[in-house]
PDB file of C-alpha atoms and ligand atoms in Angstrom:
ATOM      1  CA  UNK A 303      32.985 -19.363  21.810  1.00  0.00           C
ATOM      2  CA  UNK A 304      33.659 -16.034  19.923  1.00  0.00           C
ATOM      3  CA  UNK A 305      32.060 -15.872  16.481  1.00  0.00           C
ATOM      4  CA  UNK A 306      35.497 -15.924  14.858  1.00  0.00           C
ATOM      5  CA  UNK A 307      36.173 -19.355  16.412  1.00  0.00           C
ATOM      6  CA  UNK A 308      32.978 -20.901  14.971  1.00  0.00           C
ATOM      7  CA  UNK A 309      32.791 -23.123  11.923  1.00  0.00           C
ATOM      8  CA  UNK A 310      30.118 -21.724   9.571  1.00  0.00           C
ATOM      9  CA  UNK A 311      26.593 -23.199   9.967  1.00  0.00           C
ATOM     10  CA  UNK A 312      25.165 -24.681   6.753  1.00  0.00           C
ATOM     11  CA  UNK A 313      21.850 -23.194   5.850  1.00  0.00           C
ATOM     12  CA  UNK A 314      19.714 -25.259   3.387  1.00  0.00           C
ATOM     13  CA  UNK A 315      17.749 -22.654   1.616  1.00  0.00           C
ATOM     14  CA  UNK A 316      16.185 -21.109  -1.411  1.00  0.00           C
ATOM     15  CA  UNK A 317      16.431 -17.325  -1.870  1.00  0.00           C
ATOM     16  CA  UNK A 318      13.747 -14.679  -1.173  1.00  0.00           C
ATOM     17  CA  UNK A 319      11.218 -16.882   0.380  1.00  0.00           C
ATOM     18  CA  UNK A 320      10.101 -16.110   3.957  1.00  0.00           C
ATOM     19  CA  UNK A 321      10.998 -19.008   6.220  1.00  0.00           C
ATOM     20  CA  UNK A 322      14.652 -19.364   5.211  1.00  0.00           C
ATOM     21  CA  UNK A 323      14.993 -15.597   5.280  1.00  0.00           C
ATOM     22  CA  UNK A 324      13.697 -15.691   8.914  1.00  0.00           C
ATOM     23  CA  UNK A 325      16.740 -17.849   9.816  1.00  0.00           C
ATOM     24  CA  UNK A 326      19.342 -15.779   7.948  1.00  0.00           C
ATOM     25  CA  UNK A 327      18.094 -12.599   9.645  1.00  0.00           C
ATOM     26  CA  UNK A 328      18.818 -14.100  13.078  1.00  0.00           C
ATOM     27  CA  UNK A 329      22.329 -15.329  11.914  1.00  0.00           C
ATOM     28  CA  UNK A 330      23.046 -11.867  10.608  1.00  0.00           C
ATOM     29  CA  UNK A 331      21.820 -10.161  13.805  1.00  0.00           C
ATOM     30  CA  UNK A 332      23.968 -12.486  15.979  1.00  0.00           C
ATOM     31  CA  UNK A 333      27.076 -12.326  13.760  1.00  0.00           C
ATOM     32  CA  UNK A 334      27.233 -16.145  13.508  1.00  0.00           C
ATOM     33  CA  UNK A 335      29.097 -17.309  10.425  1.00  0.00           C
ATOM     34  CA  UNK A 336      27.022 -19.374   7.967  1.00  0.00           C
ATOM     35  CA  UNK A 337      27.183 -20.666   4.416  1.00  0.00           C
ATOM     36  CA  UNK A 338      24.374 -21.549   2.081  1.00  0.00           C
ATOM     37  CA  UNK A 339      23.455 -24.825   0.465  1.00  0.00           C
ATOM     38  CA  UNK A 340      20.998 -23.789  -2.370  1.00  0.00           C
ATOM     39  CA  UNK A 341      18.330 -26.490  -2.845  1.00  0.00           C
ATOM     40  CA  UNK A 342      16.656 -26.485  -6.276  1.00  0.00           C
ATOM     41  CA  UNK A 343      12.864 -26.633  -6.060  1.00  0.00           C
ATOM     42  CA  UNK A 344      12.891 -30.031  -7.838  1.00  0.00           C
ATOM     43  CA  UNK A 345      15.400 -31.437  -5.227  1.00  0.00           C
ATOM     44  CA  UNK A 346      13.352 -30.599  -2.143  1.00  0.00           C
ATOM     45  CA  UNK A 347      11.475 -33.874  -2.233  1.00  0.00           C
ATOM     46  CA  UNK A 348      14.353 -36.049  -3.261  1.00  0.00           C
ATOM     47  CA  UNK A 349      16.001 -38.497  -0.928  1.00  0.00           C
ATOM     48  CA  UNK A 350      19.251 -36.506  -0.599  1.00  0.00           C
ATOM     49  CA  UNK A 351      17.481 -33.488   0.904  1.00  0.00           C
ATOM     50  CA  UNK A 352      14.733 -35.593   2.638  1.00  0.00           C
ATOM     51  CA  UNK A 353      17.625 -37.109   4.632  1.00  0.00           C
ATOM     52  CA  UNK A 354      18.202 -33.619   6.075  1.00  0.00           C
ATOM     53  CA  UNK A 355      14.534 -32.634   6.341  1.00  0.00           C
ATOM     54  CA  UNK A 356      12.007 -35.443   5.967  1.00  0.00           C
ATOM     55  CA  UNK A 357       9.388 -32.675   5.322  1.00  0.00           C
ATOM     56  CA  UNK A 358      11.193 -31.662   2.084  1.00  0.00           C
ATOM     57  CA  UNK A 359      11.089 -27.994   2.702  1.00  0.00           C
ATOM     58  CA  UNK A 360      13.548 -25.148   3.503  1.00  0.00           C
ATOM     59  CA  UNK A 361      15.056 -23.997   5.764  1.00  0.00           C
ATOM     60  CA  UNK A 362      17.177 -26.579   7.490  1.00  0.00           C
ATOM     61  CA  UNK A 363      20.567 -26.172   9.114  1.00  0.00           C
ATOM     62  CA  UNK A 364      23.522 -28.210  10.102  1.00  0.00           C
ATOM     63  CA  UNK A 365      25.715 -26.780  12.792  1.00  0.00           C
ATOM     64  CA  UNK A 366      29.199 -28.400  12.843  1.00  0.00           C
ATOM     65  CA  UNK A 367      30.066 -26.722  16.114  1.00  0.00           C
ATOM     66  CA  UNK A 368      27.414 -28.842  18.004  1.00  0.00           C
ATOM     67  CA  UNK A 369      26.721 -31.412  15.342  1.00  0.00           C
ATOM     68  CA  UNK A 370      23.017 -30.751  15.247  1.00  0.00           C
ATOM     69  CA  UNK A 371      20.778 -30.925  12.167  1.00  0.00           C
ATOM     70  CA  UNK A 372      17.465 -29.107  12.525  1.00  0.00           C
ATOM     71  CA  UNK A 373      14.473 -28.118  10.405  1.00  0.00           C
ATOM     72  CA  UNK A 374      11.366 -25.929  10.953  1.00  0.00           C
ATOM     73  CA  UNK A 375      12.326 -22.234  10.949  1.00  0.00           C
ATOM     74  CA  UNK A 376      10.963 -21.549  14.476  1.00  0.00           C
ATOM     75  CA  UNK A 377      12.900 -24.490  15.992  1.00  0.00           C
ATOM     76  CA  UNK A 378      16.050 -23.264  14.267  1.00  0.00           C
ATOM     77  CA  UNK A 379      15.535 -19.616  15.541  1.00  0.00           C
ATOM     78  CA  UNK A 380      15.007 -21.074  19.128  1.00  0.00           C
ATOM     79  CA  UNK A 381      18.260 -23.045  18.823  1.00  0.00           C
ATOM     80  CA  UNK A 382      20.240 -20.132  17.423  1.00  0.00           C
ATOM     81  CA  UNK A 383      19.068 -17.908  20.277  1.00  0.00           C
ATOM     82  CA  UNK A 384      19.695 -20.544  23.021  1.00  0.00           C
ATOM     83  CA  UNK A 385      23.128 -21.403  21.654  1.00  0.00           C
ATOM     84  CA  UNK A 386      24.476 -18.032  20.340  1.00  0.00           C
ATOM     85  CA  UNK A 387      22.596 -15.161  21.901  1.00  0.00           C
ATOM     86  CA  UNK A 388      24.635 -15.193  25.033  1.00  0.00           C
ATOM     87  CA  UNK A 389      24.223 -11.431  25.603  1.00  0.00           C
ATOM     88  CA  UNK A 390      20.380 -11.617  25.274  1.00  0.00           C
ATOM     89  CA  UNK A 391      20.482  -9.131  22.402  1.00  0.00           C
ATOM     90  CA  UNK A 392      17.339 -10.527  20.783  1.00  0.00           C
ATOM     91  CA  UNK A 393      15.639 -12.211  23.692  1.00  0.00           C
ATOM     92  CA  UNK A 394      14.657 -12.102  27.375  1.00  0.00           C
ATOM     93  CA  UNK A 395      15.254 -14.760  30.027  1.00  0.00           C
ATOM     94  CA  UNK A 396      13.112 -12.941  32.531  1.00  0.00           C
ATOM     95  CA  UNK A 397       9.616 -13.953  33.527  1.00  0.00           C
ATOM     96  CA  UNK A 398       7.066 -13.375  31.976  1.00  0.00           C
ATOM     97  CA  UNK A 399       8.850 -12.004  28.888  1.00  0.00           C
ATOM     98  CA  UNK A 400      10.512 -15.273  27.976  1.00  0.00           C
ATOM     99  CA  UNK A 401       7.091 -16.936  27.671  1.00  0.00           C
ATOM    100  CA  UNK A 402       5.505 -13.973  25.871  1.00  0.00           C
ATOM    101  CA  UNK A 403       8.264 -14.305  23.218  1.00  0.00           C
ATOM    102  CA  UNK A 404       7.365 -18.079  22.860  1.00  0.00           C
ATOM    103  CA  UNK A 405       3.703 -17.085  22.485  1.00  0.00           C
ATOM    104  CA  UNK A 406       4.344 -14.630  19.704  1.00  0.00           C
ATOM    105  CA  UNK A 407       6.754 -17.018  17.984  1.00  0.00           C
ATOM    106  CA  UNK A 408       4.105 -19.729  17.958  1.00  0.00           C
ATOM    107  CA  UNK A 409       1.471 -17.305  16.738  1.00  0.00           C
ATOM    108  CA  UNK A 410       3.768 -16.439  13.868  1.00  0.00           C
ATOM    109  CA  UNK A 411       4.473 -20.048  12.942  1.00  0.00           C
ATOM    110  CA  UNK A 412       0.975 -21.391  13.315  1.00  0.00           C
ATOM    111  CA  UNK A 413      -1.464 -18.444  12.909  1.00  0.00           C
ATOM    112  CA  UNK A 414       0.325 -15.922  10.683  1.00  0.00           C
ATOM    113  CA  UNK A 415       2.689 -17.643   8.180  1.00  0.00           C
ATOM    114  CA  UNK A 416       0.360 -20.388   7.224  1.00  0.00           C
ATOM    115  CA  UNK A 417      -2.582 -18.025   6.476  1.00  0.00           C
ATOM    116  CA  UNK A 418      -0.311 -15.692   4.465  1.00  0.00           C
ATOM    117  CA  UNK A 419       1.101 -18.696   2.665  1.00  0.00           C
ATOM    118  CA  UNK A 420      -2.386 -19.864   1.583  1.00  0.00           C
ATOM    119  CA  UNK A 421      -3.280 -16.264   0.541  1.00  0.00           C
ATOM    120  CA  UNK A 422      -0.218 -16.243  -1.622  1.00  0.00           C
ATOM    121  CA  UNK A 423      -1.022 -19.672  -3.101  1.00  0.00           C
ATOM    122  CA  UNK A 424      -4.587 -18.920  -3.981  1.00  0.00           C
ATOM    123  CA  UNK A 425      -3.884 -15.406  -5.394  1.00  0.00           C
ATOM    124  CA  UNK A 426      -0.780 -16.261  -7.345  1.00  0.00           C
ATOM    125  CA  UNK A 427      -0.041 -19.959  -7.929  1.00  0.00           C
ATOM    126  CA  UNK A 428      -3.250 -22.104  -7.748  1.00  0.00           C
ATOM    127  CA  UNK A 429      -4.184 -23.321 -11.237  1.00  0.00           C
ATOM    128  CA  UNK A 430      -7.806 -22.454 -10.814  1.00  0.00           C
ATOM    129  CA  UNK A 431      -9.352 -19.183  -9.806  1.00  0.00           C
ATOM    130  CA  UNK A 432     -11.393 -19.825  -6.656  1.00  0.00           C
ATOM    131  CA  UNK A 433     -12.853 -16.661  -5.338  1.00  0.00           C
ATOM    132  CA  UNK A 434     -14.123 -18.111  -2.041  1.00  0.00           C
ATOM    133  CA  UNK A 435     -10.606 -19.324  -1.125  1.00  0.00           C
ATOM    134  CA  UNK A 436      -9.077 -16.011  -2.129  1.00  0.00           C
ATOM    135  CA  UNK A 437     -11.592 -14.201   0.035  1.00  0.00           C
ATOM    136  CA  UNK A 438     -11.030 -16.555   3.010  1.00  0.00           C
ATOM    137  CA  UNK A 439      -7.259 -16.052   3.027  1.00  0.00           C
ATOM    138  CA  UNK A 440      -7.290 -12.352   2.284  1.00  0.00           C
ATOM    139  CA  UNK A 441      -9.674 -11.869   5.210  1.00  0.00           C
ATOM    140  CA  UNK A 442      -7.425 -13.993   7.466  1.00  0.00           C
ATOM    141  CA  UNK A 443      -4.385 -12.041   6.422  1.00  0.00           C
ATOM    142  CA  UNK A 444      -6.245  -8.800   7.322  1.00  0.00           C
ATOM    143  CA  UNK A 445      -7.333 -10.326  10.600  1.00  0.00           C
ATOM    144  CA  UNK A 446      -3.960 -11.456  11.804  1.00  0.00           C
ATOM    145  CA  UNK A 447      -2.416  -8.194  10.766  1.00  0.00           C
ATOM    146  CA  UNK A 448      -5.106  -6.374  12.768  1.00  0.00           C
ATOM    147  CA  UNK A 449      -4.171  -8.497  15.808  1.00  0.00           C
ATOM    148  CA  UNK A 450      -0.563  -7.238  15.478  1.00  0.00           C
ATOM    149  CA  UNK A 451      -1.661  -3.694  14.862  1.00  0.00           C
ATOM    150  CA  UNK A 452      -3.823  -3.530  17.914  1.00  0.00           C
ATOM    151  CA  UNK A 453      -1.200  -5.051  20.141  1.00  0.00           C
ATOM    152  CA  UNK A 454       1.472  -2.623  18.786  1.00  0.00           C
ATOM    153  CA  UNK A 455      -0.561   0.532  19.634  1.00  0.00           C
ATOM    154  CA  UNK A 456       1.891   2.744  21.660  1.00  0.00           C
ATOM    155  CA  UNK A 457       4.618   0.080  21.435  1.00  0.00           C
ATOM    156  CA  UNK A 458       7.702  -0.405  19.194  1.00  0.00           C
ATOM    157  CA  UNK A 459       8.037  -4.130  19.777  1.00  0.00           C
ATOM    158  CA  UNK A 460       5.906  -7.136  20.676  1.00  0.00           C
ATOM    159  CA  UNK A 461       7.589  -7.842  24.001  1.00  0.00           C
ATOM    160  CA  UNK A 462       9.493  -5.494  26.385  1.00  0.00           C
ATOM    161  CA  UNK A 463      11.320  -2.537  25.056  1.00  0.00           C
ATOM    162  CA  UNK A 464      13.510  -3.902  22.319  1.00  0.00           C
ATOM    163  CA  UNK A 465      13.129  -5.858  19.095  1.00  0.00           C
ATOM    164  CA  UNK A 466      13.499  -9.563  19.636  1.00  0.00           C
ATOM    165  CA  UNK A 467      13.603 -12.742  17.694  1.00  0.00           C
ATOM    166  CA  UNK A 468       9.778 -12.832  18.029  1.00  0.00           C
ATOM    167  CA  UNK A 469       9.426  -9.559  16.097  1.00  0.00           C
ATOM    168  CA  UNK A 470      11.973 -10.543  13.548  1.00  0.00           C
ATOM    169  CA  UNK A 471      10.185 -13.805  12.857  1.00  0.00           C
ATOM    170  CA  UNK A 472       7.357 -11.794  11.246  1.00  0.00           C
ATOM    171  CA  UNK A 473       9.193  -9.392   9.040  1.00  0.00           C
ATOM    172  CA  UNK A 474       9.841 -11.596   5.980  1.00  0.00           C
ATOM    173  CA  UNK A 475       6.310 -12.903   5.873  1.00  0.00           C
ATOM    174  CA  UNK A 476       4.869  -9.431   6.313  1.00  0.00           C
ATOM    175  CA  UNK A 477       6.971  -8.154   3.459  1.00  0.00           C
ATOM    176  CA  UNK A 478       5.347 -10.777   1.163  1.00  0.00           C
ATOM    177  CA  UNK A 479       1.859  -9.387   1.717  1.00  0.00           C
ATOM    178  CA  UNK A 480       2.325  -6.359  -0.664  1.00  0.00           C
ATOM    179  CA  UNK A 481       3.549  -8.730  -3.214  1.00  0.00           C
ATOM    180  CA  UNK A 482       0.602 -11.194  -3.285  1.00  0.00           C
ATOM    181  CA  UNK A 483      -1.920  -8.388  -2.753  1.00  0.00           C
ATOM    182  CA  UNK A 484      -0.688  -6.307  -5.539  1.00  0.00           C
ATOM    183  CA  UNK A 485      -3.366  -6.089  -8.218  1.00  0.00           C
ATOM    184  CA  UNK A 486      -6.158  -6.340  -5.606  1.00  0.00           C
ATOM    185  CA  UNK A 487      -8.433  -3.311  -4.836  1.00  0.00           C
ATOM    186  CA  UNK A 488      -6.619  -0.736  -2.672  1.00  0.00           C
ATOM    187  CA  UNK A 489      -9.192  -0.907   0.149  1.00  0.00           C
ATOM    188  CA  UNK A 490      -8.094  -4.532   0.713  1.00  0.00           C
ATOM    189  CA  UNK A 491      -4.463  -3.713   1.526  1.00  0.00           C
ATOM    190  CA  UNK A 492      -3.363  -0.200   2.447  1.00  0.00           C
ATOM    191  CA  UNK A 493      -1.343  -0.785   5.704  1.00  0.00           C
ATOM    192  CA  UNK A 494      -0.196   2.791   6.122  1.00  0.00           C
ATOM    193  CA  UNK A 495      -3.782   3.865   6.794  1.00  0.00           C
ATOM    194  CA  UNK A 496      -5.490   0.634   7.840  1.00  0.00           C
ATOM    195  CA  UNK A 497      -2.777  -0.756  10.107  1.00  0.00           C
ATOM    196  CA  UNK A 498      -0.564   2.241  11.084  1.00  0.00           C
ATOM    197  CA  UNK A 499       1.053   0.516  14.154  1.00  0.00           C
ATOM    198  CA  UNK A 500       1.891  -2.569  12.148  1.00  0.00           C
ATOM    199  CA  UNK A 501       3.168  -0.387   9.303  1.00  0.00           C
ATOM    200  CA  UNK A 502       5.535   1.553  11.605  1.00  0.00           C
ATOM    201  CA  UNK A 503       6.815  -1.605  13.300  1.00  0.00           C
ATOM    202  CA  UNK A 504       7.331  -3.410   9.960  1.00  0.00           C
ATOM    203  CA  UNK A 505       9.243  -0.469   8.536  1.00  0.00           C
ATOM    204  CA  UNK A 506      11.466  -0.263  11.614  1.00  0.00           C
ATOM    205  CA  UNK A 507      12.455  -3.890  10.976  1.00  0.00           C
ATOM    206  CA  UNK A 508      12.900  -3.473   7.186  1.00  0.00           C
ATOM    207  CA  UNK A 509      15.444  -0.759   7.890  1.00  0.00           C
ATOM    208  CA  UNK A 510      17.734  -3.085   9.779  1.00  0.00           C
ATOM    209  CA  UNK A 511      20.877  -4.085   7.952  1.00  0.00           C
ATOM    210  CA  UNK A 512      20.271  -7.827   8.856  1.00  0.00           C
ATOM    211  CA  UNK A 513      16.820  -7.730   7.249  1.00  0.00           C
ATOM    212  CA  UNK A 514      17.996  -5.846   4.179  1.00  0.00           C
ATOM    213  CA  UNK A 515      20.853  -8.249   3.594  1.00  0.00           C
ATOM    214  CA  UNK A 516      18.801 -11.440   4.222  1.00  0.00           C
ATOM    215  CA  UNK A 517      15.950 -10.282   1.943  1.00  0.00           C
ATOM    216  CA  UNK A 518      18.102  -9.342  -1.012  1.00  0.00           C
ATOM    217  CA  UNK A 519      20.619 -12.259  -1.144  1.00  0.00           C
ATOM    218  CA  UNK A 520      20.496 -14.002  -4.383  1.00  0.00           C
ATOM    219  CA  UNK A 521      22.530 -16.919  -3.194  1.00  0.00           C
ATOM    220  CA  UNK A 522      23.620 -17.376   0.384  1.00  0.00           C
ATOM    221  CA  UNK A 523      26.659 -19.310  -0.932  1.00  0.00           C
ATOM    222  CA  UNK A 524      28.110 -15.863  -1.656  1.00  0.00           C
ATOM    223  CA  UNK A 525      27.895 -14.692   1.863  1.00  0.00           C
ATOM    224  CA  UNK A 526      30.192 -15.366   4.695  1.00  0.00           C
ATOM    225  CA  UNK A 527      30.681 -13.321   7.850  1.00  0.00           C
TER     226      UNK A 527
HETATM  227  N1  LIG B2070       6.813 -24.730   8.731  1.00  0.00           N
HETATM  228  C1  LIG B2070       7.999 -24.679   7.926  1.00  0.00           C
HETATM  229  C2  LIG B2070       7.623 -24.244   6.487  1.00  0.00           C
HETATM  230  C3  LIG B2070       8.708 -24.371   5.510  1.00  0.00           C
HETATM  231  C4  LIG B2070       8.215 -23.940   4.124  1.00  0.00           C
HETATM  232  O1  LIG B2070       7.071 -24.021   3.731  1.00  0.00           O
HETATM  233  N2  LIG B2070       9.187 -23.527   3.332  1.00  0.00           N
HETATM  234  C5  LIG B2070       8.926 -23.091   1.928  1.00  0.00           C
HETATM  235  C6  LIG B2070       9.738 -21.891   1.628  1.00  0.00           C
HETATM  236  S1  LIG B2070       9.161 -20.485   2.565  1.00  0.00           S
HETATM  237  C7  LIG B2070       9.238 -24.296   1.013  1.00  0.00           C
HETATM  238  O2  LIG B2070      10.215 -24.969   1.225  1.00  0.00           O
HETATM  239  N3  LIG B2070       8.376 -24.485   0.011  1.00  0.00           N
HETATM  240  C8  LIG B2070       8.675 -25.551  -0.944  1.00  0.00           C
HETATM  241  C9  LIG B2070       7.463 -26.320  -1.194  1.00  0.00           C
HETATM  242  O3  LIG B2070       6.419 -25.984  -0.787  1.00  0.00           O
HETATM  243  O4  LIG B2070       7.665 -27.388  -1.863  1.00  0.00           O
HETATM  244  C10 LIG B2070       9.120 -23.680   8.445  1.00  0.00           C
HETATM  245  O5  LIG B2070       8.675 -22.810   9.180  1.00  0.00           O
HETATM  246  O6  LIG B2070      10.232 -23.996   8.322  1.00  0.00           O
END
């Protein structure tokens, strides 16, 4: 089905937080129409939204073209790629690339996002100042960024020779690091010198129109392809 024949996918979201942004980037890249359903923070754990996502978090989607409702950003990205990336613009169906993409996607969702999320929480939002927790999650943030930096030596993308959904799953979370590390000593976060391959890769993704649009949307309700 051509994108112009599709009904817009509803994205349940909040602006400028990494996991919903991850989904919007993929929709933008694929040219799939979507519309936003903004969920107030106070409504996330209320029955109306929990009937969409029992975990009470964003993102979630409903696709009226296939009548599926889905939550968990990684699962949503997998669905969008399987359903709408018919030209394999952001993926590979070859062996072993297909599985290496899954590997990096799982690393992002289980070993990258959660550590960065805890770093942000203890540095910015936790009501008490707990130095040992801050230190633990800053170190884990540095460690997982180092994993990416080493892998990206001499490469422009994680798998194969093009940017894929796996790369793009990292960009919104990576962009949050500078925000939660601001105010910390410079030797704790200076990616241009400490993680130059990571820095180059991240900047190449930040320059993409899809990433710029998804990261700066105030309200996805305003946006239709
Ligand atoms: N593993 C989930 C995490 C979703 C998540 O934590 N979303 C955040 C926004 S980035 C949220 O809804 N936070 C609200 C809350 O913690 O109550 C995913 O990848 O979709």
